[in-house]
Short mmCIF file of N, CA and C in Angstrom, two decimals:
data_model
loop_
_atom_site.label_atom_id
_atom_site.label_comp_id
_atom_site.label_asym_id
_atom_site.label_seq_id
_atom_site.Cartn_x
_atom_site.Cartn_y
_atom_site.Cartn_z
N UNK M 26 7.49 40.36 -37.56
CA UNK M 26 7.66 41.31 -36.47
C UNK M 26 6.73 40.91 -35.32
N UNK M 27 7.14 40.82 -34.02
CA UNK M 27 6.56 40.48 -32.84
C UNK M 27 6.23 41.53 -32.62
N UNK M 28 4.79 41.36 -32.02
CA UNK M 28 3.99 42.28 -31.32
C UNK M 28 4.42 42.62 -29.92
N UNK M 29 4.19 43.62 -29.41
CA UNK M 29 4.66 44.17 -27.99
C UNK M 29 3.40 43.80 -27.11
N UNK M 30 4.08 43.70 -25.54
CA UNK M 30 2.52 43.47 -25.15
C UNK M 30 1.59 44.09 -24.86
N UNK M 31 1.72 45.23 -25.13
CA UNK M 31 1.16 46.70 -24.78
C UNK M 31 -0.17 46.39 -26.23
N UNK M 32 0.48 45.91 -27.41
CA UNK M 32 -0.76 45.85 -28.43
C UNK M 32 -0.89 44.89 -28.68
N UNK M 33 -0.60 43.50 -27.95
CA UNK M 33 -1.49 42.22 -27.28
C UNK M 33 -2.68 42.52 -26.48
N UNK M 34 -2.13 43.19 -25.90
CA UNK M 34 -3.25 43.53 -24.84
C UNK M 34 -4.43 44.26 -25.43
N UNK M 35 -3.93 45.24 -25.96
CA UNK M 35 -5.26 46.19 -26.90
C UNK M 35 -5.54 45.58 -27.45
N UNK M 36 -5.58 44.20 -27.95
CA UNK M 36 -6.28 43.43 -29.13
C UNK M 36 -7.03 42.89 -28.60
N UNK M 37 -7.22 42.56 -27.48
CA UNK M 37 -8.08 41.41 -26.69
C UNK M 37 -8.90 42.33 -25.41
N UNK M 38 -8.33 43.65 -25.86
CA UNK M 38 -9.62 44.30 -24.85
C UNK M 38 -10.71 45.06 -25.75
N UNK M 39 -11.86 44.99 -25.12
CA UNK M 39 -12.75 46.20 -26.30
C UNK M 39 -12.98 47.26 -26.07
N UNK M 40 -13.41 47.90 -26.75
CA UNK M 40 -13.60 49.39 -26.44
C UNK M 40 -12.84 49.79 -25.11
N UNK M 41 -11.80 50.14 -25.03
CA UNK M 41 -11.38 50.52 -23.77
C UNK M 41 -11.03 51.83 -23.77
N UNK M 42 -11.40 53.17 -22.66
CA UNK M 42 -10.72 54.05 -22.83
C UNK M 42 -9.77 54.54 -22.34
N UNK M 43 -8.70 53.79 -21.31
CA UNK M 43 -7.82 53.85 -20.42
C UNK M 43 -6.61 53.88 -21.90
N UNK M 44 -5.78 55.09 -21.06
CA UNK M 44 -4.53 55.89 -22.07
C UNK M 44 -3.67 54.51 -22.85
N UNK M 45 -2.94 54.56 -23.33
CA UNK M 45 -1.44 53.82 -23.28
C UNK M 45 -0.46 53.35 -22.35
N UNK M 46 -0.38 54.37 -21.42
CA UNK M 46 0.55 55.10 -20.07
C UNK M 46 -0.10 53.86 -19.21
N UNK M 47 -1.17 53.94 -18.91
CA UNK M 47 -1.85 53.60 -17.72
C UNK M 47 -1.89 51.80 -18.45
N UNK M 48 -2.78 51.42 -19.18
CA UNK M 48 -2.09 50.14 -19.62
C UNK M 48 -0.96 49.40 -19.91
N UNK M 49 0.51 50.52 -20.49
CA UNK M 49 1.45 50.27 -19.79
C UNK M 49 1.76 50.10 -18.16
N UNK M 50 1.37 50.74 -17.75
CA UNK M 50 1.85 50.40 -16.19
C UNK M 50 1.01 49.47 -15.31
N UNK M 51 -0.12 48.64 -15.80
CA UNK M 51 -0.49 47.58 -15.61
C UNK M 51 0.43 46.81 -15.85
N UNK M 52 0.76 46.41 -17.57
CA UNK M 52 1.53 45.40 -17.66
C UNK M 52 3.26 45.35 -17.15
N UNK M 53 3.14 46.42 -16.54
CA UNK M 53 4.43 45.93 -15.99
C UNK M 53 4.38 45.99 -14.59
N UNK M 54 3.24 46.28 -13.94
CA UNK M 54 3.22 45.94 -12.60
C UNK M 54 2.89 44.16 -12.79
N UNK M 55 1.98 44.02 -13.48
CA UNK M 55 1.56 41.84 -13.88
C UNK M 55 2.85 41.85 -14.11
N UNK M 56 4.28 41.91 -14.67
CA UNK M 56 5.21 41.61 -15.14
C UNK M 56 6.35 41.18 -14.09
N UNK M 57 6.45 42.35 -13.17
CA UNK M 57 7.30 42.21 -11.92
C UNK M 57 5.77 41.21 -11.13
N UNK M 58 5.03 41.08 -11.08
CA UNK M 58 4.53 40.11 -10.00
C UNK M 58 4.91 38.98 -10.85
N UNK M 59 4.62 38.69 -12.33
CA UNK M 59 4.97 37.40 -12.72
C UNK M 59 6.72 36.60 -12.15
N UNK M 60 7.55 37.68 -12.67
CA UNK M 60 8.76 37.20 -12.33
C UNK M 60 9.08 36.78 -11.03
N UNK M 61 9.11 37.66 -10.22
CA UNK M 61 8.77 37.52 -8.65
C UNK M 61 8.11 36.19 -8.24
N UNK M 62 7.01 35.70 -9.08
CA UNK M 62 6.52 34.80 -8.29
C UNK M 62 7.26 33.58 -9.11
N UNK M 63 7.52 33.65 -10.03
CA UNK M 63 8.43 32.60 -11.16
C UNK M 63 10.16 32.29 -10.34
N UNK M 64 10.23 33.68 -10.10
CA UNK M 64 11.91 33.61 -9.60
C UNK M 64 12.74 33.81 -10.83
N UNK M 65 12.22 34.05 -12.03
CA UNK M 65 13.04 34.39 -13.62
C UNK M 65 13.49 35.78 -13.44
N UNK M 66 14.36 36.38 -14.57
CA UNK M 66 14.89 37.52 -14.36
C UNK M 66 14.38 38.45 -15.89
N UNK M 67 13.77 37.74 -16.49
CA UNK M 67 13.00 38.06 -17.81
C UNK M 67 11.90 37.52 -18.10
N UNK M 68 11.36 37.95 -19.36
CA UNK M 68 9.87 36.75 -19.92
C UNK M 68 10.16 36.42 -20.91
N UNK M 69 9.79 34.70 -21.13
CA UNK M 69 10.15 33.65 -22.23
C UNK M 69 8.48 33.97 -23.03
N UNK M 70 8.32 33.29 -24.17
CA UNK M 70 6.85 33.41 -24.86
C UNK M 70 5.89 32.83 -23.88
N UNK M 71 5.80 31.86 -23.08
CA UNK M 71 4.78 31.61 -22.47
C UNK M 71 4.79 32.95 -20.95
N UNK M 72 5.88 33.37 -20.31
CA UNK M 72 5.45 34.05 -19.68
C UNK M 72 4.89 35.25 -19.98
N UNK M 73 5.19 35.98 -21.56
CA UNK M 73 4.64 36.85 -21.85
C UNK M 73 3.07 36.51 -22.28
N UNK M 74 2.56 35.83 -22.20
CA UNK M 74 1.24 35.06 -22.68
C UNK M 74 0.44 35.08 -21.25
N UNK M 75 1.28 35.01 -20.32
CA UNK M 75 0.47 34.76 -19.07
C UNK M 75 0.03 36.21 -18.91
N UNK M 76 1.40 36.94 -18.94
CA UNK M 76 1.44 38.60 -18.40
C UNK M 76 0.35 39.21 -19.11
N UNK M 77 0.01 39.18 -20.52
CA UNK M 77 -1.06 39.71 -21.21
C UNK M 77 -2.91 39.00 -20.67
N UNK M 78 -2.33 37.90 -20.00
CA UNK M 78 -3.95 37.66 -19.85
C UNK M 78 -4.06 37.95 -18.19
N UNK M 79 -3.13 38.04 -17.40
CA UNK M 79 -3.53 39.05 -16.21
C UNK M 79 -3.99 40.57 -16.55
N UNK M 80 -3.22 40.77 -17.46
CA UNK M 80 -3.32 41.77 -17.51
C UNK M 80 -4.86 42.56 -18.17
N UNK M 81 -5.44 41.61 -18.35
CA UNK M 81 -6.76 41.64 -19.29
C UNK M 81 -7.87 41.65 -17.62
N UNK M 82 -7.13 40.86 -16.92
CA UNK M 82 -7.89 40.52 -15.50
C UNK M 82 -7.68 41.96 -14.56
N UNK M 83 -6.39 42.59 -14.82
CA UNK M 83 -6.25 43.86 -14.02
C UNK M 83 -7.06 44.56 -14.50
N UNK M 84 -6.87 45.10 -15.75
CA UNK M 84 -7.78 46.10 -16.55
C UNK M 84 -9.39 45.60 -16.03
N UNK M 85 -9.81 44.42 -16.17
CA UNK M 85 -11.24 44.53 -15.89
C UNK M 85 -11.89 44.59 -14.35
N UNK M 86 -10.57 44.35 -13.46
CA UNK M 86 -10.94 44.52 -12.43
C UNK M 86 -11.13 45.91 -11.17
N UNK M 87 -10.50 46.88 -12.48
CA UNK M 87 -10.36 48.52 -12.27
C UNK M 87 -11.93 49.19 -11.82
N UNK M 88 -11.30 49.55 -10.34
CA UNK M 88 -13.00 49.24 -9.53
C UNK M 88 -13.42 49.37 -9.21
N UNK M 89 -13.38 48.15 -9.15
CA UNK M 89 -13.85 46.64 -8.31
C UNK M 89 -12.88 46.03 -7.45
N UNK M 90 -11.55 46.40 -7.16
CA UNK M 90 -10.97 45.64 -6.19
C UNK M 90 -11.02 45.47 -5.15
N UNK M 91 -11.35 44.49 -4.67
CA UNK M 91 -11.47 43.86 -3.16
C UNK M 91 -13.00 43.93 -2.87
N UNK M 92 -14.07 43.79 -3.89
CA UNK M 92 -14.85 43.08 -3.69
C UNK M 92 -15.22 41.69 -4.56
N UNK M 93 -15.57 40.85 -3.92
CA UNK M 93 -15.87 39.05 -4.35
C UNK M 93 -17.27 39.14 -5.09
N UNK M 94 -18.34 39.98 -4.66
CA UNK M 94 -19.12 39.96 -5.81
C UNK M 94 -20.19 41.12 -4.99
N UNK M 95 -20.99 41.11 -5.87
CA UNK M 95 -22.09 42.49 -5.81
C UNK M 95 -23.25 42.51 -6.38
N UNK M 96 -24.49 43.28 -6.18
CA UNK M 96 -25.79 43.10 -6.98
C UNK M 96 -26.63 44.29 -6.80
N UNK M 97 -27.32 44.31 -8.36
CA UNK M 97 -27.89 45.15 -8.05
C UNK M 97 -29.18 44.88 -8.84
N UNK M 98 -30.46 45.45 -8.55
CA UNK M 98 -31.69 45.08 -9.04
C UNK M 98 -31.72 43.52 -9.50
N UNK M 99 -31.49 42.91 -8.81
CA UNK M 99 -31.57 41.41 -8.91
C UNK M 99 -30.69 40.96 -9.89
N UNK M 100 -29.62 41.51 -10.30
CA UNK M 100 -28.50 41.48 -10.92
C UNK M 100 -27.73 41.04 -10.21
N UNK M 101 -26.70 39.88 -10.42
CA UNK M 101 -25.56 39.64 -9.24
C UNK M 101 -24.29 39.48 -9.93
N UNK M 102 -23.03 39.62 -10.04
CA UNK M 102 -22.14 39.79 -10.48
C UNK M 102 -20.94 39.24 -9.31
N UNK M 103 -20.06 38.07 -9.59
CA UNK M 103 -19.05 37.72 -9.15
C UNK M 103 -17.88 38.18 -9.76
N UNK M 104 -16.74 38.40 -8.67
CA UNK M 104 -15.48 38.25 -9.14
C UNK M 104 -14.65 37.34 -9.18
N UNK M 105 -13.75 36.85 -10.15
CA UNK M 105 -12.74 36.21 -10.15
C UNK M 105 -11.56 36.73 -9.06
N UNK M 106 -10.85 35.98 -7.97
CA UNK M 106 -10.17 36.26 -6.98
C UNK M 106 -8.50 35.64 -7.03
N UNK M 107 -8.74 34.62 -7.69
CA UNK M 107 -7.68 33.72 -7.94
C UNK M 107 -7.10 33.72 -9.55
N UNK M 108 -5.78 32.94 -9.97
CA UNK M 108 -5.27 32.72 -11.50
C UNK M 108 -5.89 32.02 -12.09
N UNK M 109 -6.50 31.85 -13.05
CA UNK M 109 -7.61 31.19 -13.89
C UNK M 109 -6.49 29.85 -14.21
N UNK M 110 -6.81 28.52 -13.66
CA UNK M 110 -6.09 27.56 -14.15
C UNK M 110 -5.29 27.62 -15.46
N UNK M 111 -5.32 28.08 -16.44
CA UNK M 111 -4.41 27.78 -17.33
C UNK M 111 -3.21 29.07 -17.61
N UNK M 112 -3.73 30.10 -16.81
CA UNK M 112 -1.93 30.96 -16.13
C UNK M 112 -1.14 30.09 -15.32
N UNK M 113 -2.33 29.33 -14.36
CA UNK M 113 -1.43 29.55 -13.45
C UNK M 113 -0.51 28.01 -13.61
N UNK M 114 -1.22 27.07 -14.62
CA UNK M 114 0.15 26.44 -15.30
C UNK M 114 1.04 26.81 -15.94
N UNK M 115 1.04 27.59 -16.31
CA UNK M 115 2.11 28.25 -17.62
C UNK M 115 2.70 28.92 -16.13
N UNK M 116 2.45 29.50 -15.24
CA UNK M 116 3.59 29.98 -14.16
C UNK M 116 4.42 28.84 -13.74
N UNK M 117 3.86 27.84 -13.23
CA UNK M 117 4.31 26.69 -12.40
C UNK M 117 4.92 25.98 -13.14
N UNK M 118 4.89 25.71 -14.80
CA UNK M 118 5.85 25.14 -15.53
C UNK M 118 6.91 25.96 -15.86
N UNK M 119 7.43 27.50 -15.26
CA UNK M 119 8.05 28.03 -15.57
C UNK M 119 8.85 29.02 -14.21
N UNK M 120 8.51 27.81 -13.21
CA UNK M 120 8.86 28.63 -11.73
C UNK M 120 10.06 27.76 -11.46
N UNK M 121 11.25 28.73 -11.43
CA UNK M 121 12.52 28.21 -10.71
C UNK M 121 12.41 28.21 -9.16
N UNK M 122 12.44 27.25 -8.44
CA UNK M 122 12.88 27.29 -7.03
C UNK M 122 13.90 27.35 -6.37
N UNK M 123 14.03 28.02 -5.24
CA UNK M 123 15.36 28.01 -4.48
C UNK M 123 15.87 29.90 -4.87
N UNK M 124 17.24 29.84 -4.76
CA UNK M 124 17.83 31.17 -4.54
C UNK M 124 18.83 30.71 -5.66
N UNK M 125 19.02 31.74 -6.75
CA UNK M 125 20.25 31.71 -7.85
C UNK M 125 20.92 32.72 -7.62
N UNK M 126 22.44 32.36 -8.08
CA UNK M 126 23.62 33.23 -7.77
C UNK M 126 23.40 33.98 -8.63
N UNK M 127 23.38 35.36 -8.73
CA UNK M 127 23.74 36.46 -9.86
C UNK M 127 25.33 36.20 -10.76
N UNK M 128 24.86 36.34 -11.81
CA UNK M 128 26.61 36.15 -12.10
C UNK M 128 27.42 37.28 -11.48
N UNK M 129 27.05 38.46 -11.12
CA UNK M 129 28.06 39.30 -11.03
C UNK M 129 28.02 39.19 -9.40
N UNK M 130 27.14 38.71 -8.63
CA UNK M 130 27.08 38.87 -7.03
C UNK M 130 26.86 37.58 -6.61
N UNK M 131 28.37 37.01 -6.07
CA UNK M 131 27.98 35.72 -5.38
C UNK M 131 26.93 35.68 -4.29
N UNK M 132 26.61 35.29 -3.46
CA UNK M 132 25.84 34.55 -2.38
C UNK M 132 26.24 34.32 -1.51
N UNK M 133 26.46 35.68 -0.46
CA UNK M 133 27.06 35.85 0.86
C UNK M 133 26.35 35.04 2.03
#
């Protein structure tokens, strides 16, 4: 039995106390950006692999967005801003280019 990615994701986060609901709707906001930026109309095993480790990057970046880094008592803390090289191969080996016909809607 395949795991869903909803408890991929809970496996690889710790202690987290954010609902079900709300980690669902992470991974499917990472999901429509994955496809979107792929041009696919579903997720194959590697795109679901990518979607769970953005999605590890959304969750930790709950915030913190839209700052690059911060400090405090001589503490300094960066953010990650960009796809950690090995998503963002697994996207690019899995990005169709160009415009595809729908089967049911040609291409006016």
């Amino acid at each position: 039995m395949s795991e869903t990615l909803l408890e991929r994701l809970k496996a690889r986060l710790d202690e987290n106390e954010l609902s079900d609901g709300k980690l669902q709707e992470i991974i499917d906001d990472v999901t429509q950006e994955v496809l979107a930026d792929t041009n696919q109309s579903e997720l194959n095993l590697q795109l679901s692999s990518a979607v769970v480790s953005l999605s590890v990057i959304a969750v930790n970046r709950l915030g913190t967005e839209g700052l690059a880094s911060e400090g405090y008592s001589g503490v300094s803390t960066s953010y990650l801003d960009d796809v950690p090289p090995r998503v963002a191969s697994i996207l690019n080996a899995n990005r169709r280019l160009g415009v595809w016909e729908d089967e049911d809607e040609p291409i006016t």
